[in-house]
Short mmCIF file of C-alpha atoms in Angstrom, two decimals:
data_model
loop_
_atom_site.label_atom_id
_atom_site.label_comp_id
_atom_site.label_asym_id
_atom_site.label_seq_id
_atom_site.Cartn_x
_atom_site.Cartn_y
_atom_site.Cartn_z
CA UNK A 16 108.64 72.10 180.85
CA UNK A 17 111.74 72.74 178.04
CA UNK A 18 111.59 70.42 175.82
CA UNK A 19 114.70 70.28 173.50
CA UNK A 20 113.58 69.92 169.60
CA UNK A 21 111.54 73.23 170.75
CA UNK A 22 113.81 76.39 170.64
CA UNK A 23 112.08 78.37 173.73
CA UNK A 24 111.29 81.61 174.12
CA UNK A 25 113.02 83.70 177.03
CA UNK A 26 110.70 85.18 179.99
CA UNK A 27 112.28 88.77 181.33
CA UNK A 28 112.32 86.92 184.93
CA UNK A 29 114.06 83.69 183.39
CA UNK A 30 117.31 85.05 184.19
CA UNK A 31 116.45 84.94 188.10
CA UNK A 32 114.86 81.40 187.79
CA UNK A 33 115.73 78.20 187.27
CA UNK A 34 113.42 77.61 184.23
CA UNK A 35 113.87 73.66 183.25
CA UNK A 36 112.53 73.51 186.53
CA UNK A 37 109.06 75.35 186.09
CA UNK A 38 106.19 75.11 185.85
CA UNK A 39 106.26 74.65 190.07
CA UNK A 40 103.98 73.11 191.93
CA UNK A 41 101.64 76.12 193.25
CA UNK A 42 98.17 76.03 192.20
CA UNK A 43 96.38 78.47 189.94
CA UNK A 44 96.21 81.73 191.36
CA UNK A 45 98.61 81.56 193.84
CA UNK A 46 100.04 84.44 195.12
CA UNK A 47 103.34 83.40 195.80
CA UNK A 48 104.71 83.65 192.31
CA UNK A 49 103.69 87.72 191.84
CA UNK A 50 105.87 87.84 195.40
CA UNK A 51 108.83 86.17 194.10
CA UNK A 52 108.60 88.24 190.82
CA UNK A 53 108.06 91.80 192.56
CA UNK A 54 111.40 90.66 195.05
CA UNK A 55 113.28 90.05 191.94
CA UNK A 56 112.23 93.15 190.60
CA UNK A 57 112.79 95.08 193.62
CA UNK A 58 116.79 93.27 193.66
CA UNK A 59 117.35 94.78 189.86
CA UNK A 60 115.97 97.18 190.75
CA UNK A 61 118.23 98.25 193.62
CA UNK A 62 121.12 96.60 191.95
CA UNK A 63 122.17 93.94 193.89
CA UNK A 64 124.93 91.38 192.82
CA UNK A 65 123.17 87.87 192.14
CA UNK A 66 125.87 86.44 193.46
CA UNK A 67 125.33 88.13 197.05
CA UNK A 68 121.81 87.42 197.39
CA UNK A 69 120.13 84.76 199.75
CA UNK A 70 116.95 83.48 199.82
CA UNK A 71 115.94 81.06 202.77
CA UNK A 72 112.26 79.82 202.97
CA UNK A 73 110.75 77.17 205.67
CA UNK A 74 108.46 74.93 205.07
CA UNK A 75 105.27 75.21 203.47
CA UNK A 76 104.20 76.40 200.02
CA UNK A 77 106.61 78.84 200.06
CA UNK A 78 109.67 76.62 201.06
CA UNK A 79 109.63 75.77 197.33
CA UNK A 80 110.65 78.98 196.58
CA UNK A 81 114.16 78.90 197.27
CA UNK A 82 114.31 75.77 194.56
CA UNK A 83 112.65 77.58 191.72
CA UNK A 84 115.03 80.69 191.97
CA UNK A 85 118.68 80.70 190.74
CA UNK A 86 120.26 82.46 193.55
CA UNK A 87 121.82 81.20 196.85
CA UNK A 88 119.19 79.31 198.67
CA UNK A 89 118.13 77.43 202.10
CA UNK A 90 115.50 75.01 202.18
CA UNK A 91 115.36 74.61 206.19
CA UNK A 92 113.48 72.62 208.60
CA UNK A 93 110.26 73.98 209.70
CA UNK A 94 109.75 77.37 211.42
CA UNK A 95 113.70 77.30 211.18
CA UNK A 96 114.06 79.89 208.35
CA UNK A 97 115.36 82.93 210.32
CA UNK A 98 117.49 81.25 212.54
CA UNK A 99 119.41 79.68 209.51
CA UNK A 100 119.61 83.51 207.63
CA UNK A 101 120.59 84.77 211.16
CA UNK A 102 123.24 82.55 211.14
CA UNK A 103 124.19 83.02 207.45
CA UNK A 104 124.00 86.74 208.30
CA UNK A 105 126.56 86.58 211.25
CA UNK A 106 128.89 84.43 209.54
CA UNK A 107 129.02 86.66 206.15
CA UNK A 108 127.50 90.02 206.70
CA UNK A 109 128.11 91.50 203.19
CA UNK A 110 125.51 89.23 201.66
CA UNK A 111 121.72 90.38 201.39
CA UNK A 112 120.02 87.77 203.24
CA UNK A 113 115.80 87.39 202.69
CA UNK A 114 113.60 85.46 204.12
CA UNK A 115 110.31 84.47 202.49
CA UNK A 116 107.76 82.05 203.94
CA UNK A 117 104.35 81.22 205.02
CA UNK A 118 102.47 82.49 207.44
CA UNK A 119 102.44 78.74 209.50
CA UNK A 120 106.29 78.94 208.96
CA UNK A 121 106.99 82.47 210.72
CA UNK A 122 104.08 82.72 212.94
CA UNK A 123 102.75 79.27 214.10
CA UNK A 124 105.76 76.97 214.52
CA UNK A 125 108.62 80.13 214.26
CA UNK A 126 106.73 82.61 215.86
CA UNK A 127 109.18 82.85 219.04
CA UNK A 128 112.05 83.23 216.36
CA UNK A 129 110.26 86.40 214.34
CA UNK A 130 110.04 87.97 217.71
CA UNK A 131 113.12 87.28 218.59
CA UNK A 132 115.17 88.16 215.68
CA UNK A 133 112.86 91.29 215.80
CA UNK A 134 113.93 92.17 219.39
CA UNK A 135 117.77 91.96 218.57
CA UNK A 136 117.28 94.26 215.08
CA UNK A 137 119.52 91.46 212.64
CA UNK A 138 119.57 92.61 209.79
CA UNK A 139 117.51 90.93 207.66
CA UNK A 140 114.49 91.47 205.39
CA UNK A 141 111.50 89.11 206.09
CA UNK A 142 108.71 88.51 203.80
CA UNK A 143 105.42 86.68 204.76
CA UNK A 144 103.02 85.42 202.43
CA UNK A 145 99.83 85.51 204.33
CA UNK A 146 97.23 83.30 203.25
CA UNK A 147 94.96 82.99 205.50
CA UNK A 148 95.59 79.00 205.93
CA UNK A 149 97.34 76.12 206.18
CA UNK A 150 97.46 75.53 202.36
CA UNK A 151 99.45 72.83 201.63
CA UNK A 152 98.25 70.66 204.62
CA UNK A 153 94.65 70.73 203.38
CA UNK A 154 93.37 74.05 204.74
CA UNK A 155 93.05 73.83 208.70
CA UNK A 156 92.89 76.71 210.73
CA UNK A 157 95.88 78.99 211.21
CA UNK A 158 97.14 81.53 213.65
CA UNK A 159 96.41 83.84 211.20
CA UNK A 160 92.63 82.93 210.10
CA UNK A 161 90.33 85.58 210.55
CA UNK A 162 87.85 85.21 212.98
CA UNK A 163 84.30 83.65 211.61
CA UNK A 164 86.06 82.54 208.49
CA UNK A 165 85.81 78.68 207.81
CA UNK A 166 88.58 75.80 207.48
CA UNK A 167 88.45 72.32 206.92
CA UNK A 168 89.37 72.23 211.10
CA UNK A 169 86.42 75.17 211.59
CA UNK A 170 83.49 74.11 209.44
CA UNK A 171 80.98 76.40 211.74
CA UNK A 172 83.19 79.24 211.94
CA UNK A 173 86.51 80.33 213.28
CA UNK A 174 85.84 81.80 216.68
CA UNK A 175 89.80 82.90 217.65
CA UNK A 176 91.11 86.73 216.63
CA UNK A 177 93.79 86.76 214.11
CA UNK A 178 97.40 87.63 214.99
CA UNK A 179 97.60 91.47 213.71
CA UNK A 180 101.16 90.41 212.20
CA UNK A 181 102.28 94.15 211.29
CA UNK A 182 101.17 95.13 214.77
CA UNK A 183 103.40 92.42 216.72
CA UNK A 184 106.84 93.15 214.27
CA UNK A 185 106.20 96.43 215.35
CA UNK A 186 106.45 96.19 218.87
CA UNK A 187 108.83 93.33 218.67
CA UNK A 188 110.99 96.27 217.23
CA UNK A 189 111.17 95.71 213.33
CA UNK A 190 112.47 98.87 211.79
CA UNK A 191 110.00 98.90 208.73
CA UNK A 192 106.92 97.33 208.75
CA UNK A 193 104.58 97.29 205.56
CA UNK A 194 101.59 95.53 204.05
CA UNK A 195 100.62 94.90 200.66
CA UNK A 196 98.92 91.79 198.28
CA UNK A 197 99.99 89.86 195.73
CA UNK A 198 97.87 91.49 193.21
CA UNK A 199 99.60 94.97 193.83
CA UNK A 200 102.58 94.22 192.76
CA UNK A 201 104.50 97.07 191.76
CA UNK A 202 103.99 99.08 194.89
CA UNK A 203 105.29 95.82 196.31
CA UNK A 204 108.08 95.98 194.23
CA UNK A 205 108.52 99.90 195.05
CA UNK A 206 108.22 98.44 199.25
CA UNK A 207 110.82 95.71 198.94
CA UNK A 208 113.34 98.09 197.15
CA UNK A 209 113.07 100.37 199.97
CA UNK A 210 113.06 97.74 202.40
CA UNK A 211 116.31 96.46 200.67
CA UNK A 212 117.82 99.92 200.83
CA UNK A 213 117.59 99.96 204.72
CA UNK A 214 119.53 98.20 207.86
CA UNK A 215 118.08 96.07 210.82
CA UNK A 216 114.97 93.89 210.71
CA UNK A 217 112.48 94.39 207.91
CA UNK A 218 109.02 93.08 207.81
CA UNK A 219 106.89 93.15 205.13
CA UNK A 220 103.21 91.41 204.49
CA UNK A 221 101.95 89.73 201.34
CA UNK A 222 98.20 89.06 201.66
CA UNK A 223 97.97 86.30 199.01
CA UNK A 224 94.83 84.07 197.69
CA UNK A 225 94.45 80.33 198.28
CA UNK A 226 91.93 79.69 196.11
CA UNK A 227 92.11 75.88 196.78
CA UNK A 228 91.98 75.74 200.49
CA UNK A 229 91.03 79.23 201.82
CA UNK A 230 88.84 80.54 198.68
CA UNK A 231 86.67 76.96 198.50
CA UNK A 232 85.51 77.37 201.90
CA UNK A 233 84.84 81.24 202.11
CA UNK A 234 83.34 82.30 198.68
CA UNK A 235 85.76 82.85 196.99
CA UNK A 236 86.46 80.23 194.85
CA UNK A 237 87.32 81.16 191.74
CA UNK A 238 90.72 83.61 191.96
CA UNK A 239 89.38 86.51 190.56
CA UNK A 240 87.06 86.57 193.09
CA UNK A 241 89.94 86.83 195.49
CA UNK A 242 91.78 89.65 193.52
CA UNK A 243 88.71 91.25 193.41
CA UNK A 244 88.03 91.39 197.12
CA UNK A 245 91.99 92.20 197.18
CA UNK A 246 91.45 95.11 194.80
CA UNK A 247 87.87 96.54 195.77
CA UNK A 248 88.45 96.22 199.47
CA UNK A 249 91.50 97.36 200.13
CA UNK A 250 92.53 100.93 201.43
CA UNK A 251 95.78 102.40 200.96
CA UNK A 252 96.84 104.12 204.37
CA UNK A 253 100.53 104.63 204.64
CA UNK A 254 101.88 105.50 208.34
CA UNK A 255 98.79 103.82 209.73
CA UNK A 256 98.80 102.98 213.38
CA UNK A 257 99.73 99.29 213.19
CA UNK A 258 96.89 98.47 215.81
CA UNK A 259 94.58 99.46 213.98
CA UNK A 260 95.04 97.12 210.66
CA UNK A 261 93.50 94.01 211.87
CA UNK A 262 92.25 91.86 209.27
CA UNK A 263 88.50 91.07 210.16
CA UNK A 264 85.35 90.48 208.16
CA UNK A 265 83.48 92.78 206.32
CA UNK A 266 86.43 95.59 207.60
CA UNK A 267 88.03 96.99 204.59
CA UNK A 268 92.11 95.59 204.17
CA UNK A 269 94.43 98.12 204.71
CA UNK A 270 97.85 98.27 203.31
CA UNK A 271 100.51 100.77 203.06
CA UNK A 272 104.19 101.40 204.47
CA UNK A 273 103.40 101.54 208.12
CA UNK A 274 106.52 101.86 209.70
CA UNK A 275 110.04 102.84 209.15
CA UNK A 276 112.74 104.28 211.30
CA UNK A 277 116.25 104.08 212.25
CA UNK A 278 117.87 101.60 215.31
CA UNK A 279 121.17 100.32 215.69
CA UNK A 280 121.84 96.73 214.76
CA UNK A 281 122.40 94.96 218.02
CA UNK A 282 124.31 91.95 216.68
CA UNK A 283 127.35 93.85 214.91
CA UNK A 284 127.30 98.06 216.03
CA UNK A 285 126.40 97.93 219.61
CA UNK A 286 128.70 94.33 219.89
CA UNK A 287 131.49 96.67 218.36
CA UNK A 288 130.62 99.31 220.54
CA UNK A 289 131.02 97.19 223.74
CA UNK A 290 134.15 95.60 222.24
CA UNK A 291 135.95 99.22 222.22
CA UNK A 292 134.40 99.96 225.54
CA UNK A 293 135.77 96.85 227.14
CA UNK A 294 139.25 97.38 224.76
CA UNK A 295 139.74 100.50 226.56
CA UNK A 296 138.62 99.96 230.02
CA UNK A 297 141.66 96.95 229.89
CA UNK A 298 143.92 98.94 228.21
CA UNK A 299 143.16 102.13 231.00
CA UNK A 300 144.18 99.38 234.17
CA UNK A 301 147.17 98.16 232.45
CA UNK B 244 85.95 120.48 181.20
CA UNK B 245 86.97 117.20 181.50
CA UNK B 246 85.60 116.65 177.59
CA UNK B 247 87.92 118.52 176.64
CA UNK B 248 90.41 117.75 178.83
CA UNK B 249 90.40 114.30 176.70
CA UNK B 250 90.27 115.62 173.37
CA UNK B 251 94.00 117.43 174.32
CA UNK B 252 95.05 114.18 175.54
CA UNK B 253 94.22 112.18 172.68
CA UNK B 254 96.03 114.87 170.79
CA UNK B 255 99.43 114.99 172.51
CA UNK B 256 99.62 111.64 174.30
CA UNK B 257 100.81 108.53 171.69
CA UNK B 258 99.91 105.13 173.18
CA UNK B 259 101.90 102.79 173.34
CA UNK B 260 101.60 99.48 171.92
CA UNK B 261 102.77 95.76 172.80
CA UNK B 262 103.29 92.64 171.56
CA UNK B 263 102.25 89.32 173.97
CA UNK B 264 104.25 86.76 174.03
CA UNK B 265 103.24 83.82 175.85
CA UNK B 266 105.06 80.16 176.92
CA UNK B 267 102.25 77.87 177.43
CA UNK B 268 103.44 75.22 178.54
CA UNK B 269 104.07 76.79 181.97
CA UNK B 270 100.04 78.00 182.07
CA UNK B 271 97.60 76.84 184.43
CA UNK B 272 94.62 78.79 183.51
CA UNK B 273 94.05 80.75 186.15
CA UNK B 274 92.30 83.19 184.21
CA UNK B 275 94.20 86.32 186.58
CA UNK B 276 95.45 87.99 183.50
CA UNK B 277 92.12 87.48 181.01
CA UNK B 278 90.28 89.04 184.40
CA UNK B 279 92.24 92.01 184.85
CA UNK B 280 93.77 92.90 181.17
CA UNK B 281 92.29 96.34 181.29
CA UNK B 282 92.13 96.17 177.81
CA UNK B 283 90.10 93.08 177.49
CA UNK B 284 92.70 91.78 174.82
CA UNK B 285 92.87 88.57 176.16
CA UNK B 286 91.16 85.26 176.14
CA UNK B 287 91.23 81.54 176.46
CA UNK B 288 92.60 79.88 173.47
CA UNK B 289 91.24 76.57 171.50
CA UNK B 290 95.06 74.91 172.07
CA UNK B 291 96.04 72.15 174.70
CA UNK B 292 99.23 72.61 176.67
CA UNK B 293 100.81 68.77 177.90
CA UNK B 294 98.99 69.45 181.27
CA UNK B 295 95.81 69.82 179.61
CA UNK B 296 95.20 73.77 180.21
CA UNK B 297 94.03 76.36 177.72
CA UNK B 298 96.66 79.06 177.69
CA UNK B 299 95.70 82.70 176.64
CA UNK B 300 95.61 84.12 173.41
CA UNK B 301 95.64 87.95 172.38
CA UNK B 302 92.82 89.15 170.50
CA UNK B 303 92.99 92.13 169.33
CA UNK B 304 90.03 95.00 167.52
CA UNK B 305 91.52 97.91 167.38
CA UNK B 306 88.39 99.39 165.89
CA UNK B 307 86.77 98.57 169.26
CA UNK B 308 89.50 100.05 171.60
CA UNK B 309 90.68 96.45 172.52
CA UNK B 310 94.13 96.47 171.66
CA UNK B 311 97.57 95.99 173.89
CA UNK B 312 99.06 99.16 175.34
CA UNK B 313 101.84 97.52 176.80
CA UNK B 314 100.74 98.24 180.65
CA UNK B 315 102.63 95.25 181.13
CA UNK B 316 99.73 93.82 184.10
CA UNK B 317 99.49 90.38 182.90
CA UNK B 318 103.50 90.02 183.10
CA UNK B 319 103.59 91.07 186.85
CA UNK B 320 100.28 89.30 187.81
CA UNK B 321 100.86 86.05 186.36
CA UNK B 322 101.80 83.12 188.78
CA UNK B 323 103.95 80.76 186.54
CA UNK B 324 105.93 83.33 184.63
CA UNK B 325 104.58 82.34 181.52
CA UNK B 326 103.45 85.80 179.92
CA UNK B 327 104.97 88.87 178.95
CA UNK B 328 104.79 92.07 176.70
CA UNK B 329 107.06 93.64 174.71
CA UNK B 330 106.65 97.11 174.19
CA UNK B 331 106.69 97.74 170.44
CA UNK B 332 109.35 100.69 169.78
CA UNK B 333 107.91 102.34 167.06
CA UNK B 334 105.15 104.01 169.29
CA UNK B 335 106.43 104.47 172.14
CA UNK B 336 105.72 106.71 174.91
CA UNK B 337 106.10 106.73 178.32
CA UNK B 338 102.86 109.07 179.35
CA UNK B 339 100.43 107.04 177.81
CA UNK B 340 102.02 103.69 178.91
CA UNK B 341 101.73 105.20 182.81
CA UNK B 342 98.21 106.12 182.21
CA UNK B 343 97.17 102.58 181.60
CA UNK B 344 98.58 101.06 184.67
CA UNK B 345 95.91 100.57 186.92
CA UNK B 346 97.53 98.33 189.68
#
């Protein structure tokens, strides 16, 4: 909070945020704010115009996002976020249109859209922070839970697999695919820049702590103990086989760039494609 | 080999040094970057921010190796953008400020 008779210092970041509206509401420890920090980075870094960046979250956690940051942003209904930034993205193509959001958002309630917008390559970058839970609704079980963890909905145990989310934008067709926490933050800075860099449908996974609701009821309470188990755990693998990077208990985590390669954006080169095609088929009868 | 190794480095690499700088009002004690400060420079202070947390103070003992080199962790790790370093120009060098950064 600013308060006026103070004169305040200036944060590096303060230029991307709107500061009289910090501090936000996230807890302690939570992993959201190193994301937000390492995708601002990763925009100066590539030099992007301010002006031409979006940022459209769902809800969740992570819906607050898009409030907190001073660029163009969509709050949207729930599990709605890429359908909105599909639509911003076909209606103004030249801006650089991101979506970050919670795992509930893009995988529970949204999950037919990520697939979907994965299938037809649109060109935008999607950004997941997985954690584990559904935080803000007081820690029940979510789709992306591992199994034999406990939640307030699980108290004996989770007994469902995990969805392997780097494993299903990969063979929904995303064109890069990575992995990384919120406590490695510059080689999550060095992923988004490349991400931002590329065309088509980008997909890239935050694991991030919830110490309140996910850390409480797994032993890891305290956030270090999180970062930790982040840190000590975790195995960098780049070009991994995206089946094989499952998150499961007492498995080490593995991150890395798995995937990247080149496709054609359905929505605006093969659409131009067919428009020629059909152009000169009519113009060949007349 | 690797004793020696050190006693080159020491020679040719300068590291670099940084000044904290800190907005407390915006901390919510998570502790992340007194935990991972590979330098151990940091710790809970004896102020009060409005919301009642203890933000983090830099301590420094130069004499015991605990003093900022400007790796710059507890700027990207922290949650509520309330900490940064500044790398202090006088010392600066790039080769020891890459050695430092462990994440």
């Amino acid at each position: 909070m600013i308060r006026e008779e103070e004169p305040q210092e200036l944060h590096p970041m303060d230029w991307w945020l709107r500061s009289e509206r910090l501090p936000h509401i996230w807890c302690a420890g939570c992993g959201i704010g190193p994301t937000l920090y390492a995708w601002t980075r990763a925009l100066d870094r590539v030099g992007i115009d301010k002006k031409k960046v979006v940022y459209v979250s769902g809800i969740g956690c992570c819906g607050r996002g898009s409030g907190y940051l001073d660029v163009d942003g969509f709050h949207t209904t729930h599990g709605r976020a890429i359908p909105f930034a599909v639509g911003i993205k076909l209606v103004k193509p030249e801006l650089c249109v991101s979506v970050i959001s919670g795992d509930g958002d893009l995988f529970s309630i949204g999950g037919n859209h990520f697939i979907h917008a994965a299938r037809r390559n649109v060109d935008l970058l999607v950004i997941c922070t997985n954690n584990f839970i559904y935080g803000m609704t007081g820690g029940q079980l979510a789709a992306t839970t591992p199994q034999r963890d406990y939640s307030t909905t699980t108290p004996y145990g989770n007994t469902e697999p995990a969805f392997n989310t780097p494993y299903l934008a990969d063979a929904s067709g995303a064109v890069y695919v990575a992995r990384w926490t919120s406590i490695h933050v510059r080689l999550l800075e060095r992923s988004i820049a490349e991400a931002l860099g590329m065309k088509g449908f980008r997909y890239i996974e935050v694991l991030s702590p919830c110490p309140v609701n996910y850390g409480r009821r797994n032993r890891l309470r305290e956030v270090d103990d999180i970062a930790k188990w982040f840190w000590e755990f975790s195995v960098v693998k780049h070009e991994a086989d995206t089946k094989e990077v499952q998150i499961e208990r007492g498995k080490p985590l593995i991150l890395g760039n798995f995937v990247k390669k080149e496709k054609k954006l359905s929505c605006y080169e093969e659409l131009k494609e067919l428009e020629e095609r059909v152009r000169a088929a009519a113009e060949a009868k007349k | 080999m690797r004793a020696s190794g050190k006693v080159l480095l020491t020679q040719r690499v300068k590291i670099s040094r940084g000044e904290i700088h800190s907005i407390d009002e915006r901390c919510k004690q998570c502790r992340l970057c007194i935990e991972l400060c590979p330098k151990e420079v940091l710790q809970e202070s004896e102020k009060v921010n409005e919301k009642g947390y203890h933000p983090p103070e830099a301590v420094e003992e130069p004499e015991k190796g605990k003093s900022c080199v400007a790796c710059g962790l507890c700027e990207v790790i922290c949650p509520e953008y309330a900490i940064w370093v500044e790398e202090k120009k006088e010392n600066a060098s790039t080769e020891g400020d890459q050695r430092e950064r462990r994440f």
